[in-house]
mmCIF file of C-alpha atoms in Angstrom:
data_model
loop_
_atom_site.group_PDB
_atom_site.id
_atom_site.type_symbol
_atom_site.label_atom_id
_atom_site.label_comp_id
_atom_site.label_asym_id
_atom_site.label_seq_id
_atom_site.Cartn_x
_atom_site.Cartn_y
_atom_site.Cartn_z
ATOM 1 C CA UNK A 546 26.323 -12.018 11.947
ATOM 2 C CA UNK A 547 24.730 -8.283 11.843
ATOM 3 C CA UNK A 548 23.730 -8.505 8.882
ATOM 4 C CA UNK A 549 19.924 -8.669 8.320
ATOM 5 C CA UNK A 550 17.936 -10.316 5.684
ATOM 6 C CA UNK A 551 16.306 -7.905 2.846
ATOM 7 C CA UNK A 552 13.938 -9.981 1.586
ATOM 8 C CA UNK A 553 12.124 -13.134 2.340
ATOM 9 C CA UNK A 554 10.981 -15.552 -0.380
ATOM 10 C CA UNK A 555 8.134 -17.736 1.115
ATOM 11 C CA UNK A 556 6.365 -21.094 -0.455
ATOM 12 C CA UNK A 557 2.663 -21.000 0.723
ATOM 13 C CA UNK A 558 2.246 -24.316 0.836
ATOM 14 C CA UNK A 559 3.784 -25.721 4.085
ATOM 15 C CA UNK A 560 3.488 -27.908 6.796
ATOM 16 C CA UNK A 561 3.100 -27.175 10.377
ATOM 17 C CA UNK A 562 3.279 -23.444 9.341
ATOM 18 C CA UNK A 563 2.080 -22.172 5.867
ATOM 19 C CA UNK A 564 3.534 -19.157 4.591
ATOM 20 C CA UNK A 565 0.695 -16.749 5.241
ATOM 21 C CA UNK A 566 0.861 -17.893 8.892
ATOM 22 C CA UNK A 567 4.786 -17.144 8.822
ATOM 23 C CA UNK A 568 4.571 -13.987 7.391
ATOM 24 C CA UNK A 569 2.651 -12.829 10.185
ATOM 25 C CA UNK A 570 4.979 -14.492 12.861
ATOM 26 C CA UNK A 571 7.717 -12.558 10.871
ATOM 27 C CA UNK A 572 5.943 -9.401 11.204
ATOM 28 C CA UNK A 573 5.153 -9.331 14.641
ATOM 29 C CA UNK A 574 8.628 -9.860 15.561
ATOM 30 C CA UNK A 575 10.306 -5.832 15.820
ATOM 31 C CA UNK A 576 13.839 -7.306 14.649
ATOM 32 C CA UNK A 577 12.665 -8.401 11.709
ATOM 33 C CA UNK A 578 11.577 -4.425 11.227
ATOM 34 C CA UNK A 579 12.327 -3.751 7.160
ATOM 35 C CA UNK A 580 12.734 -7.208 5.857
ATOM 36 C CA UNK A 581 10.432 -7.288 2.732
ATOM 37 C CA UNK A 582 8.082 -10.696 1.975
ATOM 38 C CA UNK A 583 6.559 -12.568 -1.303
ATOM 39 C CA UNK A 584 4.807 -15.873 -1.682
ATOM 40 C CA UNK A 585 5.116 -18.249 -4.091
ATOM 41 C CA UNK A 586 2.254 -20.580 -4.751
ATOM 42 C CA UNK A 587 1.308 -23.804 -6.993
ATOM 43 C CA UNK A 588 -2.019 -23.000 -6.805
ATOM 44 C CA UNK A 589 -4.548 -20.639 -8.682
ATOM 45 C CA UNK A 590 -6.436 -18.942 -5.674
ATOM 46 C CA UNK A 591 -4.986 -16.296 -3.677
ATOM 47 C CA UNK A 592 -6.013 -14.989 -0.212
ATOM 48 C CA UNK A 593 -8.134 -11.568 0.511
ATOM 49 C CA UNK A 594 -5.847 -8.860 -0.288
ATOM 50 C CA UNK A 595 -6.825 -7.426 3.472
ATOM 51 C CA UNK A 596 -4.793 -10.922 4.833
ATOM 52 C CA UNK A 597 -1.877 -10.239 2.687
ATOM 53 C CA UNK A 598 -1.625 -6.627 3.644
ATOM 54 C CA UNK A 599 -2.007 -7.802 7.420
ATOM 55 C CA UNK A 600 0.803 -9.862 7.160
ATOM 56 C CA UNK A 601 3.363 -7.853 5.308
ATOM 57 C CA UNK A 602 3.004 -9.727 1.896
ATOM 58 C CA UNK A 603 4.529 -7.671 -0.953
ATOM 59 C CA UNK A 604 4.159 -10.400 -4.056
ATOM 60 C CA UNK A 605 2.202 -12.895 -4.110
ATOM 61 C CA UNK A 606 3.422 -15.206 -7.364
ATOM 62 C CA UNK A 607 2.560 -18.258 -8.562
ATOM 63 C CA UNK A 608 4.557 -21.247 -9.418
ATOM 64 C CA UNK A 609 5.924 -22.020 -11.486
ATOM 65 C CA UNK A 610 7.943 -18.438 -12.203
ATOM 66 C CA UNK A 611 10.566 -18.306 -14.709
ATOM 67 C CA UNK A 612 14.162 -17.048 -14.278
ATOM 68 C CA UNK A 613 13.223 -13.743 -15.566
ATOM 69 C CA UNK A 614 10.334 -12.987 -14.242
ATOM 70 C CA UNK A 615 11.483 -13.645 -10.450
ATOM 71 C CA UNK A 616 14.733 -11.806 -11.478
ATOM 72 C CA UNK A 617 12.311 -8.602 -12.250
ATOM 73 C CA UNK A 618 10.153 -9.225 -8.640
ATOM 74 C CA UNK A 619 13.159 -9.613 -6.489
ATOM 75 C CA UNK A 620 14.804 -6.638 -7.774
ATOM 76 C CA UNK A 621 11.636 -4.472 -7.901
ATOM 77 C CA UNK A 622 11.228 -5.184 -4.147
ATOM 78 C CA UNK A 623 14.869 -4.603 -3.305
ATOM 79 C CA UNK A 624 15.276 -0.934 -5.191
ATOM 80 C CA UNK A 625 12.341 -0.503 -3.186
ATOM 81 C CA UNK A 626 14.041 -1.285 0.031
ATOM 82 C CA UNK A 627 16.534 0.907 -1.050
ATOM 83 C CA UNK A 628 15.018 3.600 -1.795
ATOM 84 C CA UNK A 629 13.214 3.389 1.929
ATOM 85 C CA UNK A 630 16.268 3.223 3.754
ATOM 86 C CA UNK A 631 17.400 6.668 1.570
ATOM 87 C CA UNK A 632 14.191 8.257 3.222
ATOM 88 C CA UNK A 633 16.378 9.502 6.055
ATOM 89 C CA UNK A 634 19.675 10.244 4.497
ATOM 90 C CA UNK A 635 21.140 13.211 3.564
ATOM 91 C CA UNK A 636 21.191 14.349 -0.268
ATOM 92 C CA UNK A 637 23.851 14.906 -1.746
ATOM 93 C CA UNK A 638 22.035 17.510 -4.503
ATOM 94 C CA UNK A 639 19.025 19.203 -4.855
ATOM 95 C CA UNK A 640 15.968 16.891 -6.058
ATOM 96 C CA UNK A 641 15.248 19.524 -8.969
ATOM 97 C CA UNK A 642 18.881 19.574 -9.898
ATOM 98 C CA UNK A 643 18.761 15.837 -11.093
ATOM 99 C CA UNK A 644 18.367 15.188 -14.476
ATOM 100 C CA UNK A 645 17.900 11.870 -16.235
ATOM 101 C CA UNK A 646 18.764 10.052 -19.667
ATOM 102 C CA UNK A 647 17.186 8.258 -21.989
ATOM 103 C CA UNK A 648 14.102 7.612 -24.035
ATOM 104 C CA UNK A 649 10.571 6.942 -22.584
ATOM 105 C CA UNK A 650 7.938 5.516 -24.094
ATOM 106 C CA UNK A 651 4.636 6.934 -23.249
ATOM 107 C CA UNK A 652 1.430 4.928 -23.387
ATOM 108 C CA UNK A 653 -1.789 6.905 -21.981
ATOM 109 C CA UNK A 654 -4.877 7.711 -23.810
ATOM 110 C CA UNK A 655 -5.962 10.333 -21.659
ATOM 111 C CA UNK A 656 -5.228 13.646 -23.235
ATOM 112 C CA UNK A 657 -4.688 15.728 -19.967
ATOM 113 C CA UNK A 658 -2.825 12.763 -18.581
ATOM 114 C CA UNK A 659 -0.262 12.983 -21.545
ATOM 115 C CA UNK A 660 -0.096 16.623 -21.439
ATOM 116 C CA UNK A 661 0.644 16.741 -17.501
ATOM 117 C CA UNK A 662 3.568 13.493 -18.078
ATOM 118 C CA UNK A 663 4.883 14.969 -20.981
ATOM 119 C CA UNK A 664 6.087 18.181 -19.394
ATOM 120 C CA UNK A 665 7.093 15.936 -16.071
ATOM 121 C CA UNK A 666 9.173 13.887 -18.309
ATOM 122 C CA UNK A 667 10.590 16.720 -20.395
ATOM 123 C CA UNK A 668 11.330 18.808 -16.723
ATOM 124 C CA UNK A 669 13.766 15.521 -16.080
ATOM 125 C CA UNK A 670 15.617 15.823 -19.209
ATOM 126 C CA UNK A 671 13.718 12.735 -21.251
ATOM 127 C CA UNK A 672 13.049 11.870 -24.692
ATOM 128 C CA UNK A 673 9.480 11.107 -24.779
ATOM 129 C CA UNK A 674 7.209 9.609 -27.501
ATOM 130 C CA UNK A 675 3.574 8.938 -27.010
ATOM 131 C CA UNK A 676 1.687 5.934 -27.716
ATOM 132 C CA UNK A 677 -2.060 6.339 -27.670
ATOM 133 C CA UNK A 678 -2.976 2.713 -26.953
ATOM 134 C CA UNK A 679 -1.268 -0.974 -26.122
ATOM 135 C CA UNK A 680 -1.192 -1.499 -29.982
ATOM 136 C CA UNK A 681 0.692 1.804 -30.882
ATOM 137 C CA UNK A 682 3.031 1.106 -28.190
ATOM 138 C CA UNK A 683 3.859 -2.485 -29.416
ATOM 139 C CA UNK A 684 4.011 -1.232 -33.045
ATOM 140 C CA UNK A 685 6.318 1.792 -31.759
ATOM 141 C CA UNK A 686 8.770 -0.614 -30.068
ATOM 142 C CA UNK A 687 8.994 -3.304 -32.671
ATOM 143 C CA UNK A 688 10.490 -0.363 -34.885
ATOM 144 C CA UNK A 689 12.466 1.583 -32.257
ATOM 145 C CA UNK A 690 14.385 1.045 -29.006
ATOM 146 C CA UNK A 691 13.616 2.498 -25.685
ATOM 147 C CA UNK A 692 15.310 3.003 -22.522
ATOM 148 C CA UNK A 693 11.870 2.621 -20.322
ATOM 149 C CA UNK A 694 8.452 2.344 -21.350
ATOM 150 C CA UNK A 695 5.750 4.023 -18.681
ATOM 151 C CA UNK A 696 2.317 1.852 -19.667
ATOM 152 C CA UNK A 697 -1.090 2.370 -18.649
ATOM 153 C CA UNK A 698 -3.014 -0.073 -17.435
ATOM 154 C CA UNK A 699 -6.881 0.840 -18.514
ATOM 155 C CA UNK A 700 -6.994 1.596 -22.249
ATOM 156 C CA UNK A 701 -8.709 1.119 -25.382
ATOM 157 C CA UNK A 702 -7.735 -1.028 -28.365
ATOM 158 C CA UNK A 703 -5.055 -2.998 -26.237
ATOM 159 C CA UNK A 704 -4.687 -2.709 -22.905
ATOM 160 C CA UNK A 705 -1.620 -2.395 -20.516
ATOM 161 C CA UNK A 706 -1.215 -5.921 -19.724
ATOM 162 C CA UNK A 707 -1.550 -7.446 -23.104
ATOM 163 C CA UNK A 708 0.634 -4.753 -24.302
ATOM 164 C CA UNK A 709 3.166 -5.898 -22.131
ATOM 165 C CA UNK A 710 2.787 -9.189 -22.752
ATOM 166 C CA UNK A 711 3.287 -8.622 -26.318
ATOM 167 C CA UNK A 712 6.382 -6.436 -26.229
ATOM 168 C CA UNK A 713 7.680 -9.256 -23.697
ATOM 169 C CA UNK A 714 6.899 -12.135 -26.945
ATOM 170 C CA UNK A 715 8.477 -10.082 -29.501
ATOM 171 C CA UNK A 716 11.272 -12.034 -30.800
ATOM 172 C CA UNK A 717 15.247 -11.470 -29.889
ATOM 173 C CA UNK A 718 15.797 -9.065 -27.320
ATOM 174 C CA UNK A 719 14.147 -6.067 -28.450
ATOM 175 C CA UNK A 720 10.763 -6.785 -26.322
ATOM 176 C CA UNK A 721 12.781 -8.200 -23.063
ATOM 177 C CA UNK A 722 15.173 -5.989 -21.993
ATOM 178 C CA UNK A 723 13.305 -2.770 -21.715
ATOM 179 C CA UNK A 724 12.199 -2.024 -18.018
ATOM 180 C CA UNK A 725 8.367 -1.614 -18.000
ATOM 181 C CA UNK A 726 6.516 0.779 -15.611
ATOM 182 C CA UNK A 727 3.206 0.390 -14.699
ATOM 183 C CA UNK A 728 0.955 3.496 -14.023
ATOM 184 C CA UNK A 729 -2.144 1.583 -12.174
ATOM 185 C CA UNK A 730 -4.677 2.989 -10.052
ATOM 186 C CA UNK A 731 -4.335 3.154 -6.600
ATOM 187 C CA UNK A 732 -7.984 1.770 -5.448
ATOM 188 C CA UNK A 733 -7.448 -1.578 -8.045
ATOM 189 C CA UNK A 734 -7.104 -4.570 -5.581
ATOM 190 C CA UNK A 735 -4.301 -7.105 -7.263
ATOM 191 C CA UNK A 736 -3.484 -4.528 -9.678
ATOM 192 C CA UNK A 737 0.325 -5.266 -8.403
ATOM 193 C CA UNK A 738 0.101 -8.807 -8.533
ATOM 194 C CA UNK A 739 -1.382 -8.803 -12.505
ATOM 195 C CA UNK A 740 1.333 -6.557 -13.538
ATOM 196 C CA UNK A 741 3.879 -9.047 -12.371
ATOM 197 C CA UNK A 742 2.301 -11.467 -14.362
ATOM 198 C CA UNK A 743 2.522 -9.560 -17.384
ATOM 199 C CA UNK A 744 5.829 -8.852 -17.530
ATOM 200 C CA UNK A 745 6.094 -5.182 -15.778
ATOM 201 C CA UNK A 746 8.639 -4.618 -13.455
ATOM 202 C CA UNK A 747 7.317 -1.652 -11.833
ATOM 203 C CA UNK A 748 4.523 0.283 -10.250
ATOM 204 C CA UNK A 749 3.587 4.293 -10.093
ATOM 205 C CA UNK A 750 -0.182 5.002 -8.822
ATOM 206 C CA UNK A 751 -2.227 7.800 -10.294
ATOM 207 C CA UNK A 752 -2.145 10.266 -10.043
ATOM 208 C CA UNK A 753 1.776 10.924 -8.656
ATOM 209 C CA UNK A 754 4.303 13.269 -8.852
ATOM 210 C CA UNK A 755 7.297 15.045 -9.857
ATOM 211 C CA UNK A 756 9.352 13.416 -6.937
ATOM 212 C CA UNK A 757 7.436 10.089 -7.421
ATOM 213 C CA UNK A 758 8.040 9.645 -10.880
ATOM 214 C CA UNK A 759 11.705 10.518 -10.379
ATOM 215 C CA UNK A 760 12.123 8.429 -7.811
ATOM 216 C CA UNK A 761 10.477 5.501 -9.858
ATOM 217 C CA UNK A 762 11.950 5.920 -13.008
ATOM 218 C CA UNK A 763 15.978 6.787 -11.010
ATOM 219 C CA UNK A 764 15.378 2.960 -9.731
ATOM 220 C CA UNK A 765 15.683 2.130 -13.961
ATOM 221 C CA UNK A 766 17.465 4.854 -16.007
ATOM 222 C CA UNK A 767 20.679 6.655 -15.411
ATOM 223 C CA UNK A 768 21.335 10.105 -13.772
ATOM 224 C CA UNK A 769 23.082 12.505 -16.379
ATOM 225 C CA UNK A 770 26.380 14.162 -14.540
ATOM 226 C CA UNK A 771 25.196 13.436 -11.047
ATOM 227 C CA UNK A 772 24.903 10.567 -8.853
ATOM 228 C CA UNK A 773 20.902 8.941 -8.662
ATOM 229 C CA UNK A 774 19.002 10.455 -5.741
ATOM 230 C CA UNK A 775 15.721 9.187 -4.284
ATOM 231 C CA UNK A 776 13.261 11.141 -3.343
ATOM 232 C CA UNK A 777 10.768 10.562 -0.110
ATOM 233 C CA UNK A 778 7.568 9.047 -0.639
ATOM 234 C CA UNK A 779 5.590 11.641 -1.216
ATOM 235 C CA UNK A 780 1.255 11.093 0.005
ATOM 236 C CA UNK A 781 -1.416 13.131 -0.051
ATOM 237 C CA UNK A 782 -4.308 13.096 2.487
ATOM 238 C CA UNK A 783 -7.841 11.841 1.349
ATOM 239 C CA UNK A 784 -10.468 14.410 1.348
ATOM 240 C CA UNK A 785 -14.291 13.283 2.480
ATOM 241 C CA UNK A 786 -16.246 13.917 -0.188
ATOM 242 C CA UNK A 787 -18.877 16.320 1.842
ATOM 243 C CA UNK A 788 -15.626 18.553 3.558
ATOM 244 C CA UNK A 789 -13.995 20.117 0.806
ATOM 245 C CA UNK A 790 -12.614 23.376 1.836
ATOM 246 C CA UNK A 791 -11.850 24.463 -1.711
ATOM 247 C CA UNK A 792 -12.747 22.911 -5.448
ATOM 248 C CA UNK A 793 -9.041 22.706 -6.462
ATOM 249 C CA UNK A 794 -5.975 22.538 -4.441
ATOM 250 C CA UNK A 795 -4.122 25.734 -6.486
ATOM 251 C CA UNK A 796 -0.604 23.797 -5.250
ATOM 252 C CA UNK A 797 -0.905 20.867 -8.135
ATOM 253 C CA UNK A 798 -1.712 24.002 -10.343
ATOM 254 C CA UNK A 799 1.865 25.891 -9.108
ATOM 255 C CA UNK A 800 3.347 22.498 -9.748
ATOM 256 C CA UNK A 801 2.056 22.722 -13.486
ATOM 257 C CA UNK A 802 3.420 25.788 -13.663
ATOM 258 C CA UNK A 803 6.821 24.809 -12.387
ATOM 259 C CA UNK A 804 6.856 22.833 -15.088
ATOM 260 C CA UNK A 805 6.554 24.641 -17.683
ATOM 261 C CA UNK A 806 9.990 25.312 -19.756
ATOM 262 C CA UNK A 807 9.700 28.931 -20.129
ATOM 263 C CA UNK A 808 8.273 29.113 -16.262
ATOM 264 C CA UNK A 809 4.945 31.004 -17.675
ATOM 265 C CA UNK A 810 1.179 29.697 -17.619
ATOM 266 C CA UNK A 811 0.915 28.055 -21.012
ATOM 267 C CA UNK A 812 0.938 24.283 -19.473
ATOM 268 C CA UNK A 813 -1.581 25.295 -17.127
ATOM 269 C CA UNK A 814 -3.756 26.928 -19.432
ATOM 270 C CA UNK A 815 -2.859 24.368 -22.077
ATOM 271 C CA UNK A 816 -4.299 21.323 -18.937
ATOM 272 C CA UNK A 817 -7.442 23.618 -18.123
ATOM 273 C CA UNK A 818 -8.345 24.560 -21.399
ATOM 274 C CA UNK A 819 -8.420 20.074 -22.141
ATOM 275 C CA UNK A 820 -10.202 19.500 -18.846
ATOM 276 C CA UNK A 821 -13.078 22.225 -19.823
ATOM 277 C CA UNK A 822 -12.760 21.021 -22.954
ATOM 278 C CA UNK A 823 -12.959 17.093 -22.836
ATOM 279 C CA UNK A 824 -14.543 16.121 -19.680
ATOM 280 C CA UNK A 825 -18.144 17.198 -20.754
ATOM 281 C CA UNK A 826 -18.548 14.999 -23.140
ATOM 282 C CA UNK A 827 -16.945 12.053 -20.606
ATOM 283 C CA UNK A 828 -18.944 13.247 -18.137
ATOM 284 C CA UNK A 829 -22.138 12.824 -20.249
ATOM 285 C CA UNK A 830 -20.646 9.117 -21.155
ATOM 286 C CA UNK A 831 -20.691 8.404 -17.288
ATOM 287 C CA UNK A 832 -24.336 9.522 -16.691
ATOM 288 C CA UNK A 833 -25.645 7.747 -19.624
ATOM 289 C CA UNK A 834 -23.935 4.632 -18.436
ATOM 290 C CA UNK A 835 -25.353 5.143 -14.823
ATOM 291 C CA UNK A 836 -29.367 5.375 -16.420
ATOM 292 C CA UNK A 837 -28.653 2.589 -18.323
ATOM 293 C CA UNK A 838 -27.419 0.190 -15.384
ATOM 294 C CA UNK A 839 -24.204 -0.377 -17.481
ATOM 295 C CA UNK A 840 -21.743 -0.810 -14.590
ATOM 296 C CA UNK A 841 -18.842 -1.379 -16.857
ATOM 297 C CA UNK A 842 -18.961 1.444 -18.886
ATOM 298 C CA UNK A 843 -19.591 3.898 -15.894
ATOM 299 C CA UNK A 844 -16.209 2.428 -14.587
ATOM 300 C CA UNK A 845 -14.655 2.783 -17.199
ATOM 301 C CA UNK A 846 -16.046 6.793 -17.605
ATOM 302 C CA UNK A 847 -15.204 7.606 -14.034
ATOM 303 C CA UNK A 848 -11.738 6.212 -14.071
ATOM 304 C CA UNK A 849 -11.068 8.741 -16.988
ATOM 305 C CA UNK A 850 -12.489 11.580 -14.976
ATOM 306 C CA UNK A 851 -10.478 10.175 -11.638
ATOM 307 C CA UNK A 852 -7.255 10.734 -13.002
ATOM 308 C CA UNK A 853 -7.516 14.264 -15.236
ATOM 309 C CA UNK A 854 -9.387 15.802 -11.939
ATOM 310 C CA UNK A 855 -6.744 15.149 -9.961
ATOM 311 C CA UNK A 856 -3.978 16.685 -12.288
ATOM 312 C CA UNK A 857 -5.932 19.864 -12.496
ATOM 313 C CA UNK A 858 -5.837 20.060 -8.449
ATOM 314 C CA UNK A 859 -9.711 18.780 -8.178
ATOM 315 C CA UNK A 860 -8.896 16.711 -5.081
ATOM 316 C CA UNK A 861 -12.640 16.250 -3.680
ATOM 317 C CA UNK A 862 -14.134 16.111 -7.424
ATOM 318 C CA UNK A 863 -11.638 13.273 -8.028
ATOM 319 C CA UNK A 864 -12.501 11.097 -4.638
ATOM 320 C CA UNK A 865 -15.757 11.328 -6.043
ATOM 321 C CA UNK A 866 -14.961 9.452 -9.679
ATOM 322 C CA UNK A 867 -12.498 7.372 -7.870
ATOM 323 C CA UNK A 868 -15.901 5.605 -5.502
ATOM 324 C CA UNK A 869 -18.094 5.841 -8.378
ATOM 325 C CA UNK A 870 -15.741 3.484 -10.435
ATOM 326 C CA UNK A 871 -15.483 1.184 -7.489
ATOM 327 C CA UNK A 872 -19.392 0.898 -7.724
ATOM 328 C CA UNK A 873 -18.758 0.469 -11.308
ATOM 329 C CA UNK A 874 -16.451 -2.554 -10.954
ATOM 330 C CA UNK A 875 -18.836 -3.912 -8.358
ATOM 331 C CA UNK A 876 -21.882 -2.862 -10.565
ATOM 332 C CA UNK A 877 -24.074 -1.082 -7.512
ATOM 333 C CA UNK A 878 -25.735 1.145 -9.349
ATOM 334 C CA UNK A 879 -28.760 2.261 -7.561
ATOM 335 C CA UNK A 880 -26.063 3.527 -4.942
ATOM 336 C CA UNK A 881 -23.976 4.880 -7.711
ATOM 337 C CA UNK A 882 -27.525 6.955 -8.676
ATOM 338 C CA UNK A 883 -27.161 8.010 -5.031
ATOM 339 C CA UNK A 884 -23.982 9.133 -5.169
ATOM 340 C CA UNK A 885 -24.090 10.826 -9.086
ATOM 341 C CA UNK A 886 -26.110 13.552 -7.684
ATOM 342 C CA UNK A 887 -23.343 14.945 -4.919
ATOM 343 C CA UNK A 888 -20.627 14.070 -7.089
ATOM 344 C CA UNK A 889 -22.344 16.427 -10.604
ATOM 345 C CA UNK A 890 -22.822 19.207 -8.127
ATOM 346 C CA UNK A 891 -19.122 19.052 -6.699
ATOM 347 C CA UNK A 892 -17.751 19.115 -10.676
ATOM 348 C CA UNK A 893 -20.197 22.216 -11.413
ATOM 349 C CA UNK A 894 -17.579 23.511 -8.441
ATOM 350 C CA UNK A 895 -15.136 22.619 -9.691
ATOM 351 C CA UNK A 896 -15.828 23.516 -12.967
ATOM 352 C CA UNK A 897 -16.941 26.881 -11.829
ATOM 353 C CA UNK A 898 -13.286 27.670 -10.103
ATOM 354 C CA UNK A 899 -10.863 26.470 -13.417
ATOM 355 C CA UNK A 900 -12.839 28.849 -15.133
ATOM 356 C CA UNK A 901 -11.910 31.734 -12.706
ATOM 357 C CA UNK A 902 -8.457 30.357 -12.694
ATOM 358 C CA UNK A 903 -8.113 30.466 -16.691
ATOM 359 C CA UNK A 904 -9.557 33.769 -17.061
ATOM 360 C CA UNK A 905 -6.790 34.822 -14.244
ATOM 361 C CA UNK A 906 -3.863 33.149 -16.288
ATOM 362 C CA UNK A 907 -5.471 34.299 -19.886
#
């Protein structure tokens, strides 16, 4: 009839054909071009993430899913599809002319984090109130409502995912109908998939953008006195850790600036002045974990150090963090030792080139 299918809801579990093995037929077929897939499964075990990715797979879910939860997946993937197909048209508006309503929920324990989302939120004309941990959020929204909640995944106290979870069990409506954003790292493998199963609905990578976060968080709250617009998808290149051409990309520093409400330098000196400030004491957390072989807790250092380097333009510096909390998770720590060395040397850089920055913003 012309009209093309959007999405594709697959059982794993088939004869003749499973539904990894259709996926892939689906894929390598250019008509089917755009049509989205997920997988539903009875059983626990999933297949390597590099399969799924192969074949297209979006969602993998297992059975059996409730009402809810598969009315949160399918419309996750298809604001998604429509906000792919808006990639090519025309806006009607300038992006920086949209502004958005409501109340966000903020839950990040990273204070450079906070201070960078804060202002982001604030530039799109939200209400924002911060929630240190999982447990401050779910005490903050059994006394308040929110339009959107924007949830971290790795935190102290209470993480993301039992957060959600508990928000999701609070009784009446309260904890339900509250869209949930996930704000994940990008290297996590299943990170997606968890979420899902948590109750998110969802998903912005760190560290992101202006334009990404707006063109998450148009998908769930309403425009105020213009019509939603989507942005792009906005990436950025990786950076090999040995070919940095400069310490810090001065463009996410302009971007700081841009946000600022008065259009001055007090946000970026405000984001510097907490980088110099906190990540020596982080950074002595994440070599202490390394001499002690504690793979966990040198994870969990160099995730913190991933995310603020990146929002004070340290591209290289945070590459560097990002594959020393992969050896973390995977607990490799003589190469970790291996690494530590190139990676302290590119934060004295970096280090080194905030400092001239401040002193040329003071």
């Amino acid at each position: 009839a012309g009209a093309p299918f959007r999405l594709a809801i697959l059982d794993m579990h088939m004869p003749v054909m499973d539904g990894l093995e259709l996926a892939r037929a689906i894929k390598a077929q250019p008509e089917f071009d755009g049509l989205r897939s997920m997988v539903l499964t009875s059983t626990c075990g999933q297949p390597e993430q590099r399969d799924l990715r192969e074949a297209g797979i979006l969602r993998f879910i297992n059975k059996p899913i409730r009402r809810a939860d598969l009315r949160r997946v399918v419309s996750a993937m298809l604001v998604r599809t429509d906000a792919d197909k808006s990639e090519t048209a025309p806006m009607p508006i300038e992006p920086d002319a949209v502004k958005l309503q409501g109340s966000v929920l903020l839950v990040e324990d990273n204070p450079i984090n906070q201070g960078v989302a804060r202002a982001m939120l604030a530039k799109l004309g939200l209400r924002v109130m911060l929630a240190n941990d999982g447990q401050q959020a779910l005490d903050h929204v059994r006394e308040r409502d929110f339009d959107l909640i924007l949830m971290d995944c790795q935190m102290p106290v209470m993480d993301g995912f039992a957060a959600t979870e508990a928000i999701r069990r609070l009784p009446g409506q309260r904890g339900r109908r509250v869209p949930i954003v996930a704000l994940t790292a990008n290297t996590m493998q299943g990170d997606e998939a968890r979420c899902l199963r948590a109750g998110m609905d969802d998903f912005l990578a760190k560290p992101y953008t202006l334009a990404q976060l707006r063109a998450t968080l148009q998908r769930w709250l309403p425009a105020s006195g213009t019509e939603p617009v989507v942005d792009a998808p906005v990436t950025t290149s990786s950076m090999a850790l040995d070919d940095a051409p400069q310490a810090i990309n001065r463009a996410t520093l302009e971007a700081l600036r841009e946000l600022d409400p008065n259009g001055g330098t007090d946000l970026v000196k405000e984001v510097l002045g907490l980088f110099l400030g906190t990540t020596p004491k982080t950074l002595a957390e994440l070599r202490r974990a390394i001499a002690e072989g504690n793979g966990k807790a040198m994870g969990q250092a160099a995730h913190a150090l991933k995310s603020s380097a990146a929002n004070v333009g340290a591209e290289n510096l945070s590459l560097g963090y990002r594959k020393l909390e992969k050896l973390g998770r995977e607990n490799r720590i003589n190469d970790a030792r291996m690494l530590s060395d190139v990676v302290a040397a590119e934060h004295d850089r970096a280090m080194a080139a905030l400092r001239e920055i401040l002193a040329e913003v003071a």
